[in-house]
C-alpha atoms as a PDB file:
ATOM      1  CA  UNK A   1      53.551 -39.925  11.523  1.00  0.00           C
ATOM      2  CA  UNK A   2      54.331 -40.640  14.924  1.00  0.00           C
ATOM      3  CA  UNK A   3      55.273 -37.037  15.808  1.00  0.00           C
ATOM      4  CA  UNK A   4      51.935 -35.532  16.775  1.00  0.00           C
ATOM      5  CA  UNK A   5      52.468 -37.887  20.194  1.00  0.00           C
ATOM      6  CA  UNK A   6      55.948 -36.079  21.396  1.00  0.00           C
ATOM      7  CA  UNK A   7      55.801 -32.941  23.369  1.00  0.00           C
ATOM      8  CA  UNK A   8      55.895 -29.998  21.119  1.00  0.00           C
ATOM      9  CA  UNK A   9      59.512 -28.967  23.007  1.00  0.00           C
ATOM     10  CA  UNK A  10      60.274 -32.153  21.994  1.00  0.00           C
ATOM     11  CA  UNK A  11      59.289 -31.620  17.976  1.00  0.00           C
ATOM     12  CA  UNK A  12      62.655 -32.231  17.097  1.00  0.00           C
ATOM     13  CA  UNK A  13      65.097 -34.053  19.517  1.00  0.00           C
ATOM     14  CA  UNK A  14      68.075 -33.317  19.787  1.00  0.00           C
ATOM     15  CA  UNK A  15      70.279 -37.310  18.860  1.00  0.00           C
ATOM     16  CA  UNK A  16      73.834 -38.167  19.025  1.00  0.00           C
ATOM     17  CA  UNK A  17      73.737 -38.560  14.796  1.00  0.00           C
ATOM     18  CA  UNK A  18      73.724 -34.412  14.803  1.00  0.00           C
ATOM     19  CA  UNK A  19      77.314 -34.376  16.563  1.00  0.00           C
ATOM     20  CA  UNK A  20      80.154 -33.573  14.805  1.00  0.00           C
ATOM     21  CA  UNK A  21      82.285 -33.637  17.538  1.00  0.00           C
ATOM     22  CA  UNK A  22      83.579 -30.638  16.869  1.00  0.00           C
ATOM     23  CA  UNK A  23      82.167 -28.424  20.264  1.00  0.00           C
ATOM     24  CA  UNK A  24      81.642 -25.119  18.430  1.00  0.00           C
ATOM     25  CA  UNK A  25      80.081 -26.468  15.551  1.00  0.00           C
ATOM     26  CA  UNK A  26      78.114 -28.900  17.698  1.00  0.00           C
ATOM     27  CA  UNK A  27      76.489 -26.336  20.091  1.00  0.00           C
ATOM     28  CA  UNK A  28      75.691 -23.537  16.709  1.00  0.00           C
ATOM     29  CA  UNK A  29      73.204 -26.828  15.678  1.00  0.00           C
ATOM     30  CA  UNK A  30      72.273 -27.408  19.026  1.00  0.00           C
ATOM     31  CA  UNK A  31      70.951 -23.573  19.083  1.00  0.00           C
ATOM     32  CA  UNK A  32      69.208 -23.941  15.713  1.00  0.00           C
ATOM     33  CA  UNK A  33      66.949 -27.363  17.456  1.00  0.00           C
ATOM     34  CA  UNK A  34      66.036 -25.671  19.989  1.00  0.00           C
ATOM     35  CA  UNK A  35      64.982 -22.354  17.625  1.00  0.00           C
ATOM     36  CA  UNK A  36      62.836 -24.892  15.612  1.00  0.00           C
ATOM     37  CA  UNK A  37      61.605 -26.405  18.880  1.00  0.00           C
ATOM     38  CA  UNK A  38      60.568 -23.219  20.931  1.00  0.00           C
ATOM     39  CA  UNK A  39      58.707 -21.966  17.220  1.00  0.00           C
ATOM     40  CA  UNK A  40      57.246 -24.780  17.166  1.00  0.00           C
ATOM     41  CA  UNK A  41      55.852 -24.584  20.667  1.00  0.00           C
ATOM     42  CA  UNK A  42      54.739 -21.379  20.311  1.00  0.00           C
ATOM     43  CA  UNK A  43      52.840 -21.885  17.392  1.00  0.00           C
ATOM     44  CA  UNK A  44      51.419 -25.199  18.805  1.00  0.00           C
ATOM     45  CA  UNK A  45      50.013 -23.536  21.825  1.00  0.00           C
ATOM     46  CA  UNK A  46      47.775 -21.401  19.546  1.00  0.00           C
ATOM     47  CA  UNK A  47      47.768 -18.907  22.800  1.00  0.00           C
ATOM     48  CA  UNK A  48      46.910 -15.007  22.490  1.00  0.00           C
ATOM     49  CA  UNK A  49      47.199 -14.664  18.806  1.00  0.00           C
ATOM     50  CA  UNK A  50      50.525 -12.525  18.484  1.00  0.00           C
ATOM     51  CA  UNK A  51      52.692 -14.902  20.288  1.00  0.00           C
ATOM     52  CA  UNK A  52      53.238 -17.290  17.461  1.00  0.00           C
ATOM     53  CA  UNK A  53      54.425 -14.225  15.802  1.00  0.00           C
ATOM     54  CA  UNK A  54      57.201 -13.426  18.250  1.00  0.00           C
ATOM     55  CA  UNK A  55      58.653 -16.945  18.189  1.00  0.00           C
ATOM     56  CA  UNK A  56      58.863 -16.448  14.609  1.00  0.00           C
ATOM     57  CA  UNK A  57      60.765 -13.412  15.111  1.00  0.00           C
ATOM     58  CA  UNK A  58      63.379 -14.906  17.395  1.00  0.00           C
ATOM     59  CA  UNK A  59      63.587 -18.174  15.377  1.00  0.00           C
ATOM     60  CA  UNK A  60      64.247 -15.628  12.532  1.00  0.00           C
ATOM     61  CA  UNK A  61      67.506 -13.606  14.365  1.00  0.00           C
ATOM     62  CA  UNK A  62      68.425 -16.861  15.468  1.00  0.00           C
ATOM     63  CA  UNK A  63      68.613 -18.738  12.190  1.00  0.00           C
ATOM     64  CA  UNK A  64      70.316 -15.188  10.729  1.00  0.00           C
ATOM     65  CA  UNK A  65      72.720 -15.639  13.515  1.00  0.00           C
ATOM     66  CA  UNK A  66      72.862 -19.292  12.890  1.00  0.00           C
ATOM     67  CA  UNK A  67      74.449 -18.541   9.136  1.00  0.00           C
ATOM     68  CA  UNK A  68      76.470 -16.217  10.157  1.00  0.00           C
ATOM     69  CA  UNK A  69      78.328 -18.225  12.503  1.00  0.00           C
ATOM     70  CA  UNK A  70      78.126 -21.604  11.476  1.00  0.00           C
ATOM     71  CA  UNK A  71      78.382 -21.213   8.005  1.00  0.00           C
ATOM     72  CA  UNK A  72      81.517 -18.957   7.845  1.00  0.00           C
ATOM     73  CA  UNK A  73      83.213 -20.715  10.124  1.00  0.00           C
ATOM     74  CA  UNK A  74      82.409 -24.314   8.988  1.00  0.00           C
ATOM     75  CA  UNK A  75      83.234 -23.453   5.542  1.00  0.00           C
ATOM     76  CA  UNK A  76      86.764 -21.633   6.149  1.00  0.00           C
ATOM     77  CA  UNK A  77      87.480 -25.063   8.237  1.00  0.00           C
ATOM     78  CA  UNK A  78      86.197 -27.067   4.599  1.00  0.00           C
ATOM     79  CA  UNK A  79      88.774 -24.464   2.860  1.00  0.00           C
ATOM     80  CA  UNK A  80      91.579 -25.421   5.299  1.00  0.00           C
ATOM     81  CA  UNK A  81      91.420 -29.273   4.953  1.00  0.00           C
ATOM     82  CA  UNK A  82      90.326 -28.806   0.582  1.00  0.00           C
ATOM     83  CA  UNK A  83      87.580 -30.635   1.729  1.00  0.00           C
ATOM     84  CA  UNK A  84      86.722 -32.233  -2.086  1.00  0.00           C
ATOM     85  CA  UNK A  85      82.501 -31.185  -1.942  1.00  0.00           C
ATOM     86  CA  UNK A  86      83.219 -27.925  -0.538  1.00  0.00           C
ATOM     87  CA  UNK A  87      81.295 -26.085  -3.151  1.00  0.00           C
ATOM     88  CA  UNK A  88      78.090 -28.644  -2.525  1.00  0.00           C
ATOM     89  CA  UNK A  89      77.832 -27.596   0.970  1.00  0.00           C
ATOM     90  CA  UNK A  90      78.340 -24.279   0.041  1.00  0.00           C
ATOM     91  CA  UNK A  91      75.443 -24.360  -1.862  1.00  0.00           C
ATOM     92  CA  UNK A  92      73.038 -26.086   0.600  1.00  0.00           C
ATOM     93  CA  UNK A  93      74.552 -23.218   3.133  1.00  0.00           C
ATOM     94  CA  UNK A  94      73.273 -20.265   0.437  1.00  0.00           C
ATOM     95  CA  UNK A  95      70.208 -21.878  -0.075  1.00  0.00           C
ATOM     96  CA  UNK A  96      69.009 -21.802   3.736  1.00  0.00           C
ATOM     97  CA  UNK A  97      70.374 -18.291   3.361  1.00  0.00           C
ATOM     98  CA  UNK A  98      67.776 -17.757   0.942  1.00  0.00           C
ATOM     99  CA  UNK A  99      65.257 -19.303   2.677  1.00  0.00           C
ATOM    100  CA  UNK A 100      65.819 -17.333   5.608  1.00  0.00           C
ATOM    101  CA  UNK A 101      66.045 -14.033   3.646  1.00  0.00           C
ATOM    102  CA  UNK A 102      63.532 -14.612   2.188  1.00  0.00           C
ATOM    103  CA  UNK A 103      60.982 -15.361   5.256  1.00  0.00           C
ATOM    104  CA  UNK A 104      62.217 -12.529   6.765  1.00  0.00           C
ATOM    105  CA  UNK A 105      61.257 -10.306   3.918  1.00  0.00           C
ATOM    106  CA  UNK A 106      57.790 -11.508   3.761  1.00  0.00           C
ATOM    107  CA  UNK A 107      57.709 -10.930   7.595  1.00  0.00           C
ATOM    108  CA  UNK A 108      55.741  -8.077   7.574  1.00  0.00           C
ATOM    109  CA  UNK A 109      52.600  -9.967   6.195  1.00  0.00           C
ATOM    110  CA  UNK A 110      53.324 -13.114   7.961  1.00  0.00           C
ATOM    111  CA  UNK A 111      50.811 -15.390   8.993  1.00  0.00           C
ATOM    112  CA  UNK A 112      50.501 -18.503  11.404  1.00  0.00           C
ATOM    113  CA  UNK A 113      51.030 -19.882   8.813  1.00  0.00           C
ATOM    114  CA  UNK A 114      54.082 -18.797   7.415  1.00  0.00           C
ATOM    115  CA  UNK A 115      55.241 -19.298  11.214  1.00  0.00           C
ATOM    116  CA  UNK A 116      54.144 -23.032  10.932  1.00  0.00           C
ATOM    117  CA  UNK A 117      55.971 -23.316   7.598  1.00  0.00           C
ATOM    118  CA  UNK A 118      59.609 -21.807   8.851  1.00  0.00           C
ATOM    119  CA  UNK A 119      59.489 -24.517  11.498  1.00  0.00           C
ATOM    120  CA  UNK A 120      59.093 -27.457   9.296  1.00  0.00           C
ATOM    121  CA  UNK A 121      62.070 -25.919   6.941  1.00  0.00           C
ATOM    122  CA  UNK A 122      64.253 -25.480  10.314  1.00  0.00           C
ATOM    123  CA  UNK A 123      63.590 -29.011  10.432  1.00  0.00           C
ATOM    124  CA  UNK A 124      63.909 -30.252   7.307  1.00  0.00           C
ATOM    125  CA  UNK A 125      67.471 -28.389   7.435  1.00  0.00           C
ATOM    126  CA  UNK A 126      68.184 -30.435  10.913  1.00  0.00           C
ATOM    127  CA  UNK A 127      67.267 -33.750   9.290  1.00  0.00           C
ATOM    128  CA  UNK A 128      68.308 -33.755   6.053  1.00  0.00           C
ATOM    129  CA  UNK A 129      71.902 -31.171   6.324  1.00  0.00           C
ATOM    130  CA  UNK A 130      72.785 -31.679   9.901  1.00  0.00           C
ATOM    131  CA  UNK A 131      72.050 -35.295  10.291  1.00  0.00           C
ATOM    132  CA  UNK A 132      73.680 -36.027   6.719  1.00  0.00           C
ATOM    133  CA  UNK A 133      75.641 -33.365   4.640  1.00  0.00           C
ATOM    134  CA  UNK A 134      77.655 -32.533   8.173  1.00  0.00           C
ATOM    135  CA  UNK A 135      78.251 -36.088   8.667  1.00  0.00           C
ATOM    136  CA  UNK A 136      80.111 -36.592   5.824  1.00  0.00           C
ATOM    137  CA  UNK A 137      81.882 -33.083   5.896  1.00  0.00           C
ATOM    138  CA  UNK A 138      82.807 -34.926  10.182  1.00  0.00           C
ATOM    139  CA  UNK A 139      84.069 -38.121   8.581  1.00  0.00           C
ATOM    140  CA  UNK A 140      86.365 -36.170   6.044  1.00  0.00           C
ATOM    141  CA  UNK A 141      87.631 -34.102   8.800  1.00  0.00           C
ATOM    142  CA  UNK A 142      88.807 -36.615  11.338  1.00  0.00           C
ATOM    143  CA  UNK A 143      89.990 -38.912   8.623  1.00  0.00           C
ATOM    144  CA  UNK A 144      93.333 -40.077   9.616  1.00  0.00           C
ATOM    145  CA  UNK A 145      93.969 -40.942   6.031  1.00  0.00           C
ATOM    146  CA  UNK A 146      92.448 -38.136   3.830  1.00  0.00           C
ATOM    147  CA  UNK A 147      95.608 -35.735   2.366  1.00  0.00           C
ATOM    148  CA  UNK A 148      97.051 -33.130   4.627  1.00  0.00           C
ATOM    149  CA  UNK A 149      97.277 -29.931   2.698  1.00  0.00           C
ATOM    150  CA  UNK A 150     100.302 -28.728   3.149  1.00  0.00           C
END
């Protein structure tokens, strides 16, 4: 993988295929890279033990912050357009709640480890749901052709 190369700020870049053009939207996933970028960092430098710890901590409130911003207010724009794989995304959305949840109720006995883990989910999430499921959810939206509900 030709990752190991980039600066660890630089873990996940931040590319033009993540817009949505749609500002709020757009800067709630900007956020969530640079989370998964400054955890990543953090655990990278491998500094003064508890550190790596602390980024996970603030990646954590972040990412709950994250969910309960983005999510509500992507999906309630999915609701107002009857966007047709509402219930999909919906999904995806309560699965990184899970994820999240569930990370943050194993934080007490987290380890590096665990740290190192929630990164490369945070990531996963930006490359796989970002870069794809919100594309598609952006292309239904600005549609000039897709049904106006009335």
């Amino acid at each position: 993988m030709g990752d190991e190369m980039q600066t660890p700020m630089e873990w996940v870049p931040w590319e033009k295929k993540y817009e949505m053009g749609i500002s709020m939207l757009d800067s709630q996933n900007k956020e969530l890279v640079d989370l998964c970028n400054q955890l990543r960092a953090e655990i990278m430098r491998r500094g003064d033990g508890a550190d790596w710890k602390v980024a996970l901590a603030v990646a954590l409130k972040g990412a709950v912050k994250y969910t309960k911003g983005h999510f509500v207010a992507q999906e309630r724009m999915m609701q107002q357009i009857d966007y047709p794989k509402f219930q999909q995304h919906k999904r995806y959305h309560q699965e990184f709640v899970d994820m999240v949840a569930t990370t943050l109720e194993n934080f007490p006995k987290a380890t590096m480890q665990t740290a190192f883990e929630f990164s490369s989910q945070l990531r996963e999430w930006i490359i796989s749901h970002i870069a794809h499921d919100d594309q598609e959810f952006e292309k239904y939206f600005f549609d000039p052709n897709r049904k106006k509900s009335s």
